[in-house]
């Protein structure tokens, strides 16, 4: 009798276990399905973003076939392969020629290495839309500045690339990368004179001004009260920080405020667009 009474309980336990196992399996399946959907959405976003860069490359390649005068410019900003244009080939010939000393016999490995570095740096292809935009804007700003030493093109390019990688400073919930991509597409959609994405990114000074503004905005950090106090007493004599002309106390130089102001000033001079960071 005791065994008979235990049988229904044992069967119920088995059914309950199977039910829990089935529920756990369905939960795992649903979770895996959600993860797969999220990965697919992320891949779609990444593909659409990469498509903008691939589109720039395709348009640049098509342009140089009909208008080879733009070859050097498009190569410098990373939209052409290093081996696909005469400028790089000519530079490679120069590189080979300087492997010999002025006597024409003795190899100079140092000169060869220097020439190789110059060629590689000048015509290295960009690897992303953001890198291409950074190189374009840095080249455009330094060119419009008349080749002066007010701003270093390499530093500017590095600053822009770092700003693109900054995922913490958001504008209306968007990163700089997303905002600049939207800027480029807005120019293409709304300006009837612009027929290609390459035109918008390569020539539109309004687009370049916005890129510089977004970078300046991320560099901008006004001096805080604590910074000012620290700057005043840094030398142990607060009286020395007082302006003799009655203009108030000396402000500390903190953050990258002057970098931001330099970008604003240079963009205003070069493109005629003045936006405070």
C-alpha positions in Angstrom: 0.0 0.0 0.0 2.9 2.3 0.8 4.5 1.7 -2.6 1.2 2.3 -4.4 0.8 5.7 -2.6 4.3 6.7 -3.6 3.8 6.0 -7.4 1.6 9.0 -8.2 3.9 11.3 -6.3 6.9 10.0 -8.3 5.1 10.5 -11.6 4.1 14.0 -10.6 7.7 14.8 -9.7 8.8 13.6 -13.1 6.2 15.7 -14.9 7.2 18.7 -12.9 10.8 18.2 -13.7 10.0 17.9 -17.4 7.9 21.0 -17.3 10.7 23.0 -15.7 13.2 21.6 -18.2 10.9 22.6 -21.1 10.4 26.1 -19.6 14.2 26.5 -19.1 14.8 25.3 -22.7 12.3 27.7 -24.1 13.7 30.6 -22.1 17.2 29.8 -23.3 15.9 29.6 -26.9 14.2 33.0 -26.6 17.3 34.5 -25.1 19.5 33.1 -27.9 17.0 34.4 -30.4 17.2 37.9 -28.8 21.0 37.8 -28.8 21.0 36.7 -32.5 18.6 39.5 -33.4 20.7 42.1 -31.5 23.8 40.9 -33.3 22.1 41.0 -36.7 21.0 44.6 -35.9 24.5 45.6 -34.9 25.9 44.0 -38.0 23.4 45.9 -40.1 24.4 49.2 -38.5 28.1 48.4 -39.0 27.5 47.4 -42.6 25.5 50.6 -43.3 28.3 52.7 -41.7 31.0 50.8 -43.6 29.0 51.4 -46.8 29.5 55.1 -46.5 33.3 54.6 -46.5 33.2 52.1 -49.3 31.0 54.6 -51.2 33.6 57.3 -50.8 36.3 54.9 -52.1 34.3 53.9 -55.1 33.5 57.5 -56.0 37.1 58.5 -55.6 38.3 55.7 -57.9 35.7 56.7 -60.5 36.7 60.4 -60.3 40.4 59.8 -60.9 39.6 57.9 -64.1 38.1 60.9 -65.6 39.8 63.7 -63.7 43.4 62.5 -62.8 44.3 65.9 -61.5 42.6 65.0 -58.3 44.7 61.8 -57.9 47.3 63.3 -55.4 44.6 64.9 -53.2 42.5 61.8 -53.0 45.6 59.7 -52.3 46.8 62.0 -49.5 43.4 61.8 -47.7 43.4 58.0 -47.9 40.7 57.3 -50.5 43.0 55.6 -53.0 45.4 52.7 -52.8 49.0 53.7 -52.5 50.0 51.7 -55.6 47.1 52.8 -57.9 48.2 56.4 -58.8 51.2 58.0 -60.5 52.1 60.2 -57.6 53.0 57.2 -55.4 54.8 55.6 -58.2 56.9 58.7 -58.8 57.6 59.0 -55.1 58.7 55.4 -55.1 61.1 56.1 -57.9 62.5 59.0 -55.8 62.7 56.7 -52.8 64.8 54.2 -54.8 67.0 56.9 -56.2 68.0 58.2 -52.7 69.2 54.7 -51.6 72.5 55.7 -53.0 74.8 58.5 -51.7 75.8 61.5 -53.6 78.7 59.5 -55.2 76.1 57.2 -56.7 77.7 53.9 -55.3 77.3 53.5 -51.6 73.9 52.5 -50.4 72.3 54.7 -47.8 69.9 52.7 -45.7 69.0 55.7 -43.5 68.0 57.8 -46.5 66.0 54.9 -48.0 64.2 54.4 -44.7 63.4 58.1 -44.4 62.1 58.2 -48.0 60.0 55.1 -47.5 58.4 56.5 -44.3 57.6 59.7 -46.2 55.9 57.9 -49.1 54.0 55.5 -46.8 52.7 58.3 -44.6 51.7 60.4 -47.5 49.8 57.8 -49.4 48.6 55.3 -46.8 44.9 54.4 -47.4 42.4 55.3 -44.7 40.7 52.4 -42.9 37.4 54.1 -42.0 35.0 56.9 -42.8 36.1 58.8 -39.7 39.8 58.5 -40.5 39.2 59.7 -44.1 37.2 62.7 -42.8 39.9 63.5 -40.2 42.5 63.6 -43.0 40.4 65.6 -45.3 39.6 68.3 -42.8 43.2 68.5 -41.5 44.5 68.8 -45.0 41.9 71.4 -46.0 42.4 73.5 -42.9 46.2 73.5 -43.2 45.9 74.3 -46.9 43.5 77.2 -46.3 45.8 78.5 -43.6 48.4 79.2 -46.2 50.9 76.5 -45.0 51.6 78.5 -41.8 52.8 76.9 -38.6 49.8 78.1 -36.5 48.5 74.5 -36.4 50.2 71.2 -37.1 48.3 69.1 -39.6 49.4 65.8 -37.9 48.2 67.1 -34.5 44.9 68.2 -36.0 44.4 64.8 -37.6 45.2 63.0 -34.4 42.9 65.3 -32.4 40.0 64.7 -34.8 40.5 61.0 -34.8 40.5 61.0 -30.9 37.3 63.0 -30.9 35.7 60.5 -33.2 36.7 57.7 -30.8 35.2 59.6 -27.8 32.0 57.7 -27.0 31.2 59.5 -23.7 30.5 63.0 -25.0 27.1 62.8 -26.7 25.1 65.4 -28.6 21.4 64.7 -28.3 22.3 61.0 -27.6 24.6 60.8 -30.6 28.3 60.3 -30.8 30.5 62.5 -33.0 30.9 59.7 -35.5 27.1 59.3 -35.9 26.6 63.1 -36.0 29.2 63.7 -38.7 27.8 60.9 -40.8 24.3 62.5 -40.5 25.9 65.8 -41.4 27.4 64.4 -44.6 24.1 62.7 -45.6 22.1 65.9 -44.9 24.4 67.8 -47.2 23.9 65.2 -49.9 20.1 65.1 -49.5 19.4 68.8 -49.1 22.0 70.6 -51.4 20.9 70.4 -55.0 24.4 71.2 -56.2 25.9 68.1 -54.5 25.6 64.9 -56.5 28.0 62.6 -54.6 29.0 61.9 -51.1 32.6 62.6 -52.0 31.7 66.2 -52.9 30.0 66.8 -49.6 33.0 65.4 -47.6 35.8 66.7 -49.8 34.7 70.3 -50.7 31.8 71.6 -48.5 33.2 74.1 -46.1 30.1 74.0 -44.0 30.6 70.3 -43.4 34.2 70.9 -42.5 33.3 73.7 -40.1 30.9 71.3 -38.3 33.5 68.6 -38.0 35.9 71.1 -36.4 33.2 72.5 -34.1 32.3 69.1 -32.8 36.0 68.4 -32.1 36.4 71.8 -30.4 33.3 71.1 -28.3 34.8 67.9 -27.0 38.1 69.7 -26.2 36.4 72.7 -24.5 36.4 72.7 -20.7 36.1 76.1 -19.0 38.3 76.7 -16.0 36.5 75.9 -12.7 36.6 77.8 -9.5 38.9 75.2 -8.0 41.2 75.5 -11.0 41.4 79.3 -10.6 42.2 79.0 -6.8 44.8 76.4 -7.6 46.4 78.6 -10.2 46.4 81.6 -7.9 48.1 79.9 -5.0 50.4 77.6 -7.1 53.5 79.7 -6.2 52.5 80.2 -2.6 51.8 83.9 -3.0 48.2 84.8 -3.8 49.2 88.5 -4.1 51.3 87.8 -7.1 48.2 86.6 -9.0 46.4 89.9 -8.6 46.3 92.0 -11.8 48.1 95.3 -11.2 45.7 97.0 -13.6 42.7 96.0 -11.5 41.4 93.5 -14.0 40.9 90.7 -11.5 42.7 87.6 -10.7 44.7 85.5 -13.2 42.7 82.6 -14.6 44.3 79.2 -14.8 44.9 77.4 -18.1 43.1 74.1 -17.7 41.7 71.4 -20.0 42.1 72.1 -23.7 40.3 75.4 -23.9 43.0 77.1 -26.0 43.0 74.1 -28.4 39.2 74.5 -28.8 39.6 78.3 -29.3 42.3 77.7 -31.8 40.1 75.3 -33.8 37.3 77.9 -33.7 39.6 80.7 -34.8 41.2 78.7 -37.7 37.8 77.5 -38.9 36.5 81.0 -38.9 39.4 82.3 -40.9 39.5 79.4 -43.4 35.8 78.7 -43.9 34.0 81.9 -42.7 32.0 80.0 -40.2 32.4 81.0 -36.5 30.8 78.7 -33.9 31.9 79.0 -30.3 32.8 75.6 -28.8 
